[in-house]
Coordinates of C-alpha atoms and ligand atoms in Angstrom, one line a residue:
X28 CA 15.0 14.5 13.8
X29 CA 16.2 17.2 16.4
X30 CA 18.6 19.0 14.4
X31 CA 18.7 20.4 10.8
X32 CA 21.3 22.0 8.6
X33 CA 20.4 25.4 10.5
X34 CA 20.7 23.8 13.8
X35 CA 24.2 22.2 13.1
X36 CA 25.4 24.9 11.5
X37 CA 25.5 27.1 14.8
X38 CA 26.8 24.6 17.1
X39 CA 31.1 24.1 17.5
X40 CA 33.2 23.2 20.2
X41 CA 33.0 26.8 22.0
X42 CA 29.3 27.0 22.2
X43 CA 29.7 23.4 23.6
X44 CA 32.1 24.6 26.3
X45 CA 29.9 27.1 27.4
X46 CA 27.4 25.1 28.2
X47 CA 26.4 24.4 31.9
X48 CA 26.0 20.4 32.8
X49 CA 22.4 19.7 32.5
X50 CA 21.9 21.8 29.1
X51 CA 25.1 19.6 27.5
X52 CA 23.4 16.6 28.7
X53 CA 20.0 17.6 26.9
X54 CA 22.0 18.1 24.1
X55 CA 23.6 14.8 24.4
X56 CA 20.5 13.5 23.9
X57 CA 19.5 14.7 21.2
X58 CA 22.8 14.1 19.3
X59 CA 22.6 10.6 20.0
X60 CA 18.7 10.6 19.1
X61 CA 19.3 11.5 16.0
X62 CA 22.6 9.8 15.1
X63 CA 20.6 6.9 16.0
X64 CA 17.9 7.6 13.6
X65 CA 20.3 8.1 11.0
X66 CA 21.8 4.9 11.5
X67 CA 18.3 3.2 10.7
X68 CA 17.9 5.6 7.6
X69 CA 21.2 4.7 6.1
X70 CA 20.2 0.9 7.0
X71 CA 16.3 0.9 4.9
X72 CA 15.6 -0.4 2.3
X73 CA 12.2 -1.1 0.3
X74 CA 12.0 -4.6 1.8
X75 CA 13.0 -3.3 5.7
X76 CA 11.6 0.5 5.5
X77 CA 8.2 0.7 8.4
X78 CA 6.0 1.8 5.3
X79 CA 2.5 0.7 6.4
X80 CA 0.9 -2.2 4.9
X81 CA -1.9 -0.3 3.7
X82 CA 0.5 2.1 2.0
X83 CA 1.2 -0.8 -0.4
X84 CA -1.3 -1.0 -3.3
X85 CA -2.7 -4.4 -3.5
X86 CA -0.8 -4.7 -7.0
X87 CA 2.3 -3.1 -6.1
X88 CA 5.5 -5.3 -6.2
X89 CA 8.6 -4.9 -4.6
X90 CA 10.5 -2.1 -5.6
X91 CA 14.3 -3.1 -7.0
X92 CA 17.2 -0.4 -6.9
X93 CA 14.9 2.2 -8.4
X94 CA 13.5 2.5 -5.2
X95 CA 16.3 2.8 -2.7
X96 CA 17.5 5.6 -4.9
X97 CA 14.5 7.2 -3.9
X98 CA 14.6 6.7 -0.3
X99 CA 17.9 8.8 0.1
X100 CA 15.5 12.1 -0.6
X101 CA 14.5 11.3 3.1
X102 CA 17.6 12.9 4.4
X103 CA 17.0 15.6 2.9
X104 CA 16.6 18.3 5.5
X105 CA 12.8 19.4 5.6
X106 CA 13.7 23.1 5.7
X107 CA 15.2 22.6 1.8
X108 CA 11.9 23.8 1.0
X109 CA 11.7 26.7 3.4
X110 CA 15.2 28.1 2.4
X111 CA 14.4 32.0 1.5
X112 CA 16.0 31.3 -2.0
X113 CA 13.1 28.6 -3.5
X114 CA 9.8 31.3 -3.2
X115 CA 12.5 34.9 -3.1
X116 CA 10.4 35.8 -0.1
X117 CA 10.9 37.0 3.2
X118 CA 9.2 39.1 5.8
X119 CA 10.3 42.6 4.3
X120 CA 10.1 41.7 0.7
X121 CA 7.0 42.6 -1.7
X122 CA 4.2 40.3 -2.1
X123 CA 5.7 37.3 -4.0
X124 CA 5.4 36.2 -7.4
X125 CA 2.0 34.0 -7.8
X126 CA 4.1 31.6 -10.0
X127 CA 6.2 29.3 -8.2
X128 CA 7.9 26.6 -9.4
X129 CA 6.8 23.2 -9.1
X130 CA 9.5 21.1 -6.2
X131 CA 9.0 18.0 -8.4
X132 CA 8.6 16.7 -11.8
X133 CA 6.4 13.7 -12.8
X134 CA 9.0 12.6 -15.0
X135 CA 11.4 11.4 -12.4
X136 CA 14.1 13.3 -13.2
X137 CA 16.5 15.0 -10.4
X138 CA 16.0 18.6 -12.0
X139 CA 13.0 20.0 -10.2
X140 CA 10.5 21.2 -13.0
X141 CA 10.2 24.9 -13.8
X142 CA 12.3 27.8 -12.1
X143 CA 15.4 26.5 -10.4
X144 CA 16.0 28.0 -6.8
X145 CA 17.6 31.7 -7.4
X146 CA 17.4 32.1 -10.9
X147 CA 14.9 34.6 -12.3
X148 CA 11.3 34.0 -12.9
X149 CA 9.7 33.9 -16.7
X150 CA 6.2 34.6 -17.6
X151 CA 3.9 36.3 -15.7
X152 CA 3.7 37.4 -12.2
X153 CA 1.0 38.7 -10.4
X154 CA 1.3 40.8 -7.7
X155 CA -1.6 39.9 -4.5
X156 CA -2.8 42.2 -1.9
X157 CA -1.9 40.3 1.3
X158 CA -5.7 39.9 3.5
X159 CA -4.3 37.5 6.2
X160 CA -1.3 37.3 8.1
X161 CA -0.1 34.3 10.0
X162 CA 3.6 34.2 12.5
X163 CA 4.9 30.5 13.1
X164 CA 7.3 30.6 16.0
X165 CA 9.5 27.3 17.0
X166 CA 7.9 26.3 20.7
X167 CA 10.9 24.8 21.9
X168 CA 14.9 25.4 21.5
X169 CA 16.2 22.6 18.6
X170 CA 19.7 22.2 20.9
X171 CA 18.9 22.2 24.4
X172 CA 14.6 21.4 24.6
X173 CA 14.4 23.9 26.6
X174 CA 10.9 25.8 26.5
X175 CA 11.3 29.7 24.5
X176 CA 10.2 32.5 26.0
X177 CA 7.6 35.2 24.4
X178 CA 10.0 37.9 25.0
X179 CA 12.8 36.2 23.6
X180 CA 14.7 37.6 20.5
X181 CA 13.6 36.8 17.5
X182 CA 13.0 38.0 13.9
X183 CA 11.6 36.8 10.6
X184 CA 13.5 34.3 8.4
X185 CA 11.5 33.9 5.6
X186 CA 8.0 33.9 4.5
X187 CA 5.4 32.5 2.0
X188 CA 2.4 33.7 1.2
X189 CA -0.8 31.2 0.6
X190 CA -4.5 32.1 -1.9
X191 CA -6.8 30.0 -0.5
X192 CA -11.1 30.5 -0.5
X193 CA -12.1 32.2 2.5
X194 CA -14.8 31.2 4.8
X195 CA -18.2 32.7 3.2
X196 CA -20.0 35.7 4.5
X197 CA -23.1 34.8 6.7
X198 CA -26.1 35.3 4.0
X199 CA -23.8 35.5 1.1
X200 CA -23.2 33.2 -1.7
X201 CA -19.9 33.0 -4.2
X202 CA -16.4 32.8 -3.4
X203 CA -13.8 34.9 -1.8
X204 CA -10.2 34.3 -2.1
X205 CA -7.9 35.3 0.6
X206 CA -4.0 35.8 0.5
X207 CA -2.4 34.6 3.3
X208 CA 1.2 36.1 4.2
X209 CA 3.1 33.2 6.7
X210 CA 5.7 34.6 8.5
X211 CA 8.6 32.1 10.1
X212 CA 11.0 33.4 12.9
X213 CA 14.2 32.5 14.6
X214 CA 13.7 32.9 18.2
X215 CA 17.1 32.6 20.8
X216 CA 17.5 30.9 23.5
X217 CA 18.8 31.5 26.9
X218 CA 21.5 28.9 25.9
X219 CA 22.9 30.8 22.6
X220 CA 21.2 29.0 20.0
X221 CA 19.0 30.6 17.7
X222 CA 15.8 27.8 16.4
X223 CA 13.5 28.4 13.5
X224 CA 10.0 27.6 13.1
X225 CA 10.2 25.1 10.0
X226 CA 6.5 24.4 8.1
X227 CA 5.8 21.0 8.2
X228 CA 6.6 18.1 5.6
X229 CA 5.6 14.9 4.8
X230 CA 9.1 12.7 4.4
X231 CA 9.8 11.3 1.1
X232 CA 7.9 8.5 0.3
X233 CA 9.3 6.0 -2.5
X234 CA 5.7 5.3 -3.9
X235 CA 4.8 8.7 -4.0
X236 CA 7.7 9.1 -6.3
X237 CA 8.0 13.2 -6.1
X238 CA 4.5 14.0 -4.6
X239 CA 5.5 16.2 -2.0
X240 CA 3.1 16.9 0.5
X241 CA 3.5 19.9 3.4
X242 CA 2.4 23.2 4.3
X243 CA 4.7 25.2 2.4
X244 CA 2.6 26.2 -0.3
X245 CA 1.5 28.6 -2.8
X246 CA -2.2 26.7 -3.0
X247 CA -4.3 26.7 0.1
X248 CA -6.1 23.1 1.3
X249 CA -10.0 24.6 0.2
X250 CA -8.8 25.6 -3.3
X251 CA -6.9 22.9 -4.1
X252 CA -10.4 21.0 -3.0
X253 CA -11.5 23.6 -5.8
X254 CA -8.9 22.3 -8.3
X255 CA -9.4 18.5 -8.0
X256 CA -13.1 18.4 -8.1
X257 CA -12.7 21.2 -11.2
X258 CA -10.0 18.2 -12.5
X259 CA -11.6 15.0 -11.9
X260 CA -15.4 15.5 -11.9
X261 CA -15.7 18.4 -14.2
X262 CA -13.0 16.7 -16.5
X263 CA -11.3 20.2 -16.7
X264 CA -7.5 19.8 -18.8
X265 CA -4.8 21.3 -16.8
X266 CA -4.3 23.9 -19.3
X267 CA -8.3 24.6 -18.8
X268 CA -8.2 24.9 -15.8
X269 CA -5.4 27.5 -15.9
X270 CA -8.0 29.3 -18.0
X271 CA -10.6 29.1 -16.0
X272 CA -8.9 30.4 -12.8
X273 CA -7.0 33.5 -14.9
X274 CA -10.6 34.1 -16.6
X275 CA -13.4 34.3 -13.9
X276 CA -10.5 35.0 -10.5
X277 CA -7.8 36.8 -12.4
X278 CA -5.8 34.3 -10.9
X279 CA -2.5 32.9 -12.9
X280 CA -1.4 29.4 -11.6
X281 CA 0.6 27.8 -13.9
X282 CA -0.3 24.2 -14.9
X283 CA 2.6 22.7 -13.3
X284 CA 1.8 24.1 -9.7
X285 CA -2.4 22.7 -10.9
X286 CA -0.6 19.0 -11.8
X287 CA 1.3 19.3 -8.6
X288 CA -2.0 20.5 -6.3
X289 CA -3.5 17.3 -7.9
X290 CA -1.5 14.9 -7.0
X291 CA -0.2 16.0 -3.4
X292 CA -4.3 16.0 -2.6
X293 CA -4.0 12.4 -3.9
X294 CA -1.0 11.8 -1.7
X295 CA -3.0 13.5 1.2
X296 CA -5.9 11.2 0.7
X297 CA -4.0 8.0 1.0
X298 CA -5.2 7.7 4.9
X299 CA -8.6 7.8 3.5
X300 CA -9.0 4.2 1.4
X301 CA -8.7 1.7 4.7
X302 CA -12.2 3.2 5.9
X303 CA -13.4 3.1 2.3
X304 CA -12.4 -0.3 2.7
X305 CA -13.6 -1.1 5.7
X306 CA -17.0 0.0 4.6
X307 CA -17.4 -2.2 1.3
X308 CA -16.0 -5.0 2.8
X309 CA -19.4 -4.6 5.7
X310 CA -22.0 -3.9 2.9
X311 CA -24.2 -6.7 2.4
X312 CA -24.4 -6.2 -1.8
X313 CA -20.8 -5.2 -3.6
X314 CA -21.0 -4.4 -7.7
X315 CA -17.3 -4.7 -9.5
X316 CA -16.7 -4.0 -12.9
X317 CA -13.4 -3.1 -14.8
X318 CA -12.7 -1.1 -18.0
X319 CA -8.8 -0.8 -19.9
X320 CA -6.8 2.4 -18.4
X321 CA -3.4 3.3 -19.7
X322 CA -1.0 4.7 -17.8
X323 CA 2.0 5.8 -20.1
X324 CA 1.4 3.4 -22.4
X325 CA 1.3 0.3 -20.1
X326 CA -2.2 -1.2 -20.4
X327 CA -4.0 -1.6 -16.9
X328 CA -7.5 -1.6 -15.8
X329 CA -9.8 0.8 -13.7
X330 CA -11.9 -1.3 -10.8
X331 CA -15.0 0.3 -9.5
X332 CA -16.4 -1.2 -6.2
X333 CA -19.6 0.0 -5.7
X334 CA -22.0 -0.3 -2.7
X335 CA -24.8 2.2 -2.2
X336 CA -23.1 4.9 -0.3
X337 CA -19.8 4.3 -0.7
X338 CA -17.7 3.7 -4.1
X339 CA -13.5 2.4 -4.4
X340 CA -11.5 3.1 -7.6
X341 CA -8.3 1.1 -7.7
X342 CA -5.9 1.1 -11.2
X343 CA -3.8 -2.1 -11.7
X344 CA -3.9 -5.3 -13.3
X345 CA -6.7 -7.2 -14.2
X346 CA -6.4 -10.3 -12.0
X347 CA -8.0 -12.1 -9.1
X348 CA -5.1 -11.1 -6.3
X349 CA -5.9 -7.7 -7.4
X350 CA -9.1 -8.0 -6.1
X351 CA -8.8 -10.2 -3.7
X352 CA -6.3 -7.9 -2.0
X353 CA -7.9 -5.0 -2.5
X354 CA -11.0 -6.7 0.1
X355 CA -8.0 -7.7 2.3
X356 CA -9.6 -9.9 4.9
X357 CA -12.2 -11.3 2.2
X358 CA -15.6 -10.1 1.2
X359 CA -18.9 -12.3 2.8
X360 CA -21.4 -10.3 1.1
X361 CA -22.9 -10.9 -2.3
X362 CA -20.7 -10.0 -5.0
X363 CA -22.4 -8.9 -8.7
X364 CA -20.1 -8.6 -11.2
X365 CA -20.5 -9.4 -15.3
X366 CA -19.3 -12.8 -16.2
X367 CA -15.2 -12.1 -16.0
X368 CA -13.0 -15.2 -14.7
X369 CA -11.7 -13.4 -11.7
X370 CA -14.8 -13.0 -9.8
X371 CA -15.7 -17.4 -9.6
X372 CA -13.5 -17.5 -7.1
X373 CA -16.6 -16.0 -4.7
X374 CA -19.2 -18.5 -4.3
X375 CA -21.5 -15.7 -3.0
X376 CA -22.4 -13.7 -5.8
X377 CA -24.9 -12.8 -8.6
X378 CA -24.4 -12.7 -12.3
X379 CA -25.5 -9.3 -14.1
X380 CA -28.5 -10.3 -16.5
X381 CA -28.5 -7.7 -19.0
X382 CA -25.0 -9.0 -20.0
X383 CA -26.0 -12.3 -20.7
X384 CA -29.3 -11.4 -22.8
X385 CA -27.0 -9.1 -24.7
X386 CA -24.9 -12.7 -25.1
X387 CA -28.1 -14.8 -26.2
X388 CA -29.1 -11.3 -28.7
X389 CA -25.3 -12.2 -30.7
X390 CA -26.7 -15.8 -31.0
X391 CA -30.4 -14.8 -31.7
X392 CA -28.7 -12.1 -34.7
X393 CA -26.3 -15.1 -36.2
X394 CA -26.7 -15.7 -39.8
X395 CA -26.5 -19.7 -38.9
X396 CA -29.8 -20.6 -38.1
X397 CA -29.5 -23.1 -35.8
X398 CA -27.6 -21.2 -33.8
X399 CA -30.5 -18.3 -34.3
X400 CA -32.8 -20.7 -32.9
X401 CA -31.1 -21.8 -29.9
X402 CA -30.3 -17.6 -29.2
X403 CA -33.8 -16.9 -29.5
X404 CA -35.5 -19.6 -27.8
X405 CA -33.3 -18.9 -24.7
X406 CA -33.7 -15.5 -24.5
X407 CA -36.9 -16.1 -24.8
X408 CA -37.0 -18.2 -21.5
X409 CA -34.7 -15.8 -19.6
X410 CA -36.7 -13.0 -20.7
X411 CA -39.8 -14.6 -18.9
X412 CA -38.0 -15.7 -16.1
X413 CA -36.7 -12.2 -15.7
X414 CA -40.4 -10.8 -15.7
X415 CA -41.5 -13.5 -13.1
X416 CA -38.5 -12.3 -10.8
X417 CA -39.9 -8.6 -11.4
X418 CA -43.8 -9.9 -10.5
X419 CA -42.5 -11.8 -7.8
X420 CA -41.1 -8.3 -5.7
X421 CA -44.2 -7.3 -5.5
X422 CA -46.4 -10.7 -5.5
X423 CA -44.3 -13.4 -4.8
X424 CA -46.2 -16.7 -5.7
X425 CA -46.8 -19.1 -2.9
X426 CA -45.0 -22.4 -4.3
X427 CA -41.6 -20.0 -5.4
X428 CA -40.4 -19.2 -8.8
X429 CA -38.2 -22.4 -9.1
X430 CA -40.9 -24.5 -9.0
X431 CA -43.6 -22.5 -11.0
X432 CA -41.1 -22.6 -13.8
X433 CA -39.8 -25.5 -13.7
X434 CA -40.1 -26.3 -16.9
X435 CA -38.8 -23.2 -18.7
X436 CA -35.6 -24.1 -16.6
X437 CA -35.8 -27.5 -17.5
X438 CA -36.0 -26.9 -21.2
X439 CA -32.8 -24.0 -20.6
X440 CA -30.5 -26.9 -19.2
X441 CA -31.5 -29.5 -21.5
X442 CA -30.9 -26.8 -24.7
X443 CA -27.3 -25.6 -22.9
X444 CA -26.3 -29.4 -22.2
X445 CA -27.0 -30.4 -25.6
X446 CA -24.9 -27.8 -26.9
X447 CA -22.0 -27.6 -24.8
X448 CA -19.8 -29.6 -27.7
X449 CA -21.3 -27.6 -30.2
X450 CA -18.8 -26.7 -33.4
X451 CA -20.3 -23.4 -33.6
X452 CA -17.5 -21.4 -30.9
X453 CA -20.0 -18.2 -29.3
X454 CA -23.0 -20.9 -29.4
X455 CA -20.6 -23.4 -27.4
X456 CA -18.9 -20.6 -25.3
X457 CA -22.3 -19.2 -24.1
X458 CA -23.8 -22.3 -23.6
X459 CA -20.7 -23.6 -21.4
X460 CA -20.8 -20.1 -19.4
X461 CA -24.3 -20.6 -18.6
X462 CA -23.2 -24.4 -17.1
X463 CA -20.5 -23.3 -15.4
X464 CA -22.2 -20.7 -13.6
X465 CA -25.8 -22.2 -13.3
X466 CA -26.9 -21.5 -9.5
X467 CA -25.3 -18.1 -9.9
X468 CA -27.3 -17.3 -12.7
X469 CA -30.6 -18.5 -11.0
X470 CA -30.3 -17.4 -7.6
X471 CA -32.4 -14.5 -8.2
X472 CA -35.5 -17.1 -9.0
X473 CA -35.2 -18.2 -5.5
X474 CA -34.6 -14.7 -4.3
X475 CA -36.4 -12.4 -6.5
X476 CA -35.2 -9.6 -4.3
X477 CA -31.8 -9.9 -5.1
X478 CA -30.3 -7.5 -7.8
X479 CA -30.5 -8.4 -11.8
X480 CA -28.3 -6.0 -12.8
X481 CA -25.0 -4.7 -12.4
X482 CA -25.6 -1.4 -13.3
X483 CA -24.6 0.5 -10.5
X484 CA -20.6 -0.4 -11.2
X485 CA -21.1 0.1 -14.7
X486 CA -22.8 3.2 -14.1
X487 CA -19.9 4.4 -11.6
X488 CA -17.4 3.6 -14.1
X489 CA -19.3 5.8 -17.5
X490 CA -17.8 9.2 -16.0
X491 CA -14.2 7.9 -15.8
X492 CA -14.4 6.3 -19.0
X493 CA -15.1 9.9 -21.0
X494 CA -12.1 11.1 -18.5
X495 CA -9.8 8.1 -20.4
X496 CA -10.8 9.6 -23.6
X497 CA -9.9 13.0 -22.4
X498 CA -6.6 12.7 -20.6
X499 CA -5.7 9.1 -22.1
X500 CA -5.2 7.6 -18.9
X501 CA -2.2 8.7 -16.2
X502 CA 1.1 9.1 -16.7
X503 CA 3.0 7.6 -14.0
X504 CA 2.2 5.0 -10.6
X505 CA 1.9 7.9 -8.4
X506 CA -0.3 9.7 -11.1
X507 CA -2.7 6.6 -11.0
X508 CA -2.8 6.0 -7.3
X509 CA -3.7 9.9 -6.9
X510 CA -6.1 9.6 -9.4
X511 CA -8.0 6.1 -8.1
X512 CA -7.7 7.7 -4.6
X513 CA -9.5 11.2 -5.9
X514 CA -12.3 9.7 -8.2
X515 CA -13.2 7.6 -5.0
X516 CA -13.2 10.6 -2.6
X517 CA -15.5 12.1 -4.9
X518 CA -17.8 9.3 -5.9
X519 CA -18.3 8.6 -1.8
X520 CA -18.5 12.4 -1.0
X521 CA -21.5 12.4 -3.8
X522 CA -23.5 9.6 -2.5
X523 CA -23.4 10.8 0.8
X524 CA -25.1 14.0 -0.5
X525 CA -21.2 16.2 0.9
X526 CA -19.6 19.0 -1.4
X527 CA -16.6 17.3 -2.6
X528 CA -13.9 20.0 -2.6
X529 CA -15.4 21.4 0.8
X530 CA -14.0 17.5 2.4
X531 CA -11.1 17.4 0.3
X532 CA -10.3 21.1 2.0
X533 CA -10.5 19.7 5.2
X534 CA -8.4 16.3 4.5
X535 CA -5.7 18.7 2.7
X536 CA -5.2 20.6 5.5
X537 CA -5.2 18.0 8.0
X538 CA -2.6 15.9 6.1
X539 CA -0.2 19.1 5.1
X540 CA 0.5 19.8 9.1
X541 CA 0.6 15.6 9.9
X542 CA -2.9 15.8 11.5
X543 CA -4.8 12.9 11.7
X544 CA -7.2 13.1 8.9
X545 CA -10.9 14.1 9.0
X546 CA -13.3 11.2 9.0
X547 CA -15.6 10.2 5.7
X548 CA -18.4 12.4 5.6
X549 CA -21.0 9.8 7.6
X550 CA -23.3 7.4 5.9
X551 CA -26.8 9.4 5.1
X552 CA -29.5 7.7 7.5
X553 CA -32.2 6.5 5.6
X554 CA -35.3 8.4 6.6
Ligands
LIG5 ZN1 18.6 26.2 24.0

């Protein structure tokens, strides 16, 4: 779009007139540019709109009226947000209240959350001694195209001012905050019409609900870095983390504008999770595991997808196209996983060992002795095979482990055969999940090098499980998405040995101007 509110507002019929030939022409243009691009706007829908397949989660269905509801906030004009009124600021004013309100609300109601536009603040404000100031000038005339001068008129519209960490002193450690006062100005042109610098925003997304994402904010990129990795990996409550800041920085954000700096860095790290794709999908060993996650009250499942340097969260249902969407093209690696139906549909994969001696312990601990027997006996056998595999890594014996025990394995298929129409139901399940799965289970005999264990997902999972029982899950789609996206920012950040909220400073920025976003932090070369 050429032309906002502010734009059309100044041009009528006289300033038309007054126009020489080639300037009416260029403003032609634009006109019919953006009458055009209107057209489409008014013809989208969920189903038609140029969202990017990989902006669809692999669960997500297509959205019914809801959604197309949500899709009219993309005409709003993106200087809605910059109007003077929202923050009470402009160039002459005194530093602005630290407490803004929040431009959405989770809850999906139209009423934005918090102060309304014009009416008078509550609470506390805090006044900030301005360290940084920034001018943001419009490069080019909205009506005619035409390049603006330097020396051409202009003054201040509005401004906002930004806290943010400043870059550390050479030699020192801690942090230093930094107030940032933006200026925007109208500048004139030589053809009558005034343009504005406007600070970039993302357009509405329907997914995103009403994460908005742009530069006009109270929260600079490197401390809203701060703020997610004081969220998600130090499990900090919003309301904490309030504390925290007013405590130690004498700081007072209130926990809306905290829940908002969340989940726009969610939004901003959307970009992110094709390359985090992209690099599971090449690793040659994969671990998945699941646990429950609610989110408001709807019962849906946290995936980890673990290789060694790189880790993917995803929230959604518990079923094979989850999965199988989420590796998109297909996975040719070796997949571990626990014994869960969803994963037999990849031939190449590993069964986690631990879980099924903690199977054969149930039977070994049954007060039906027969069943005892079979448990124990076993376990027994997998136990030794399981010592054999860890001898083998370091002294693999010449004939293989298959064939020097042969017999235990023998004696393991002959016991699960004879008891796969057992009346006893765990002694008949376990037996049958051992049959089912049979190579699976024994690969590791034949390649001892393989993994036994599917730890590492299990183990990437344990800090996300105490967050459940913190936060009791998410509250909303876009709450979850933001959240998956975050915890696998930070998982990947942390096994490539990079600060976490130091990256998520860079992608913030990056995304809140509609730069192209910072790569992953690379994979560490093994020395
Ligand atoms: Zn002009």
């Amino acid at each position: 779009m050429h032309l906002r509110k502010h734009d059309l507002l100044q041009m009528d019929d006289e300033w038309l007139k007054k126009l020489p030939a080639e300037l009416l022409l260029e403003v032609s243009k634009r006109l019919l540019h953006d009458v055009k691009e209107l057209q489409d706007r008014l013809n989208q829908s969920p189903t038609n709109s140029s969202r990017p397949p990989t902006s669809r989660a692999p669960w997500e269905k297509p959205r019914d009226a809801a959604g197309e509801a949500s899709d009219v906030r993309v005409e709003n004009p993106p200087e809605a947000a910059a109007e003077p009124a929202t923050e009470g600021a402009d160039s002459t004013a005194e530093p602005v209240k630290a407490k803004v309100s929040p431009s959405s609300s989770p809850k999906g109601s139209s009423k934005p959350r918090g102060k309304q536009p014009g009416s008078p603040g509550h609470g506390r404000t805090q006044k900030l001694a301005i360290t940084d100031t920034c001018e943001h000038r419009p490069e080019r005339c909205a009506a005619c195209g035409e390049a603006l001068a330097a020396d051409a008129w202009s003054q201040a519209y509005t401004a906002r001012d930004e806290i943010d960490i400043a870059a550390p002193l050479e030699g020192r450690i801690g942090l230093m905050f930094s107030v940032t006062r933006h200026t925007l100005r109208e500048v004139g042109c030589t053809c009558g019409h005034i343009s504005r610098a406007l600070p970039w925003r993302a357009a509405a997304d329907a997914q995103w609900e009403q994460v908005e994402l742009g530069e006009w904010r109270l929260v600079g990129p490197r401390l809203a870095g701060i703020i997610v990795f004081l969220a998600l990996r130090l499990r900090l409550s919003r309301a904490r983390l309030r504390e925290l800041l007013m405590e130690m920085f004498d700081l007072t954000l209130s926990t809306g504008v905290i829940d908002e700096t969340i989940r726009e860095a969610g939004r901003a790290s959307l970009p992110l999770e094709d390359t985090l794709v992209a690099d599971i999908v090449q690793a040659a060993q994969l671990h998945v595991d699941e646990t429950s996650w609610p989110e408001s009250g709807v019962l849906l499942w946290l995936w980890a997808l673990v290789t060694t340097h790189t880790v993917l969260f995803l929230i959604g249902p518990r079923s094979r196209e989850m999965l199988e969407n989420a590796l998109q093209d297909g996975y040719l690696g070796i997949l571990i996983s626990d014994g869960y139906g969803v994963y037999r549909a990849w031939e190449n994969r590993l069964r986690c060992w631990p879980h099924l001696l903690r199977k054969l312990r149930g039977l070994a601990e049954s007060s039906d002795g027969r069943v005892s027997g079979v448990g124990q006996e076993m376990e027994a056998i997998l136990k030794t095979l399981m010592a054999a595999i860890y001898a083998a890594r370091i002294e693999p014996p010449p004939e293989g482990l298959p064939v020097r025990y042969a017999a235990d394995i023998a004696r393991m298929q002959k016991l699960c055969e004879a008891h796969q129409m057992d009346d006893h139901p765990a002694l008949r399940s376990v037996v049958r999940e051992f049959l089912y799965d049979w190579k699976v289970i024994l690969r590791p005999l034949a390649e001892p090098h393989l993994p036994l264990s599917n730890n590492a997902a299990e183990q990437a999972l344990r800090h996300w499980v105490i967050s459940r029982t913190i936060s009791h899950g998410t509250r909303s789609e876009a709450g979850s998405r933001a959240f998956a996206l975050l915890a696998s920012v930070i998982e990947t950040c942390r096994r490539r040995g990079v600060s976490v909220w130091r990256y998520l400073g860079t992608v913030i920025r990056a995304a809140r101007t509609g730069l192209q976003l910072p790569a992953l932090p690379a994979i560490p070369t093994t020395a």
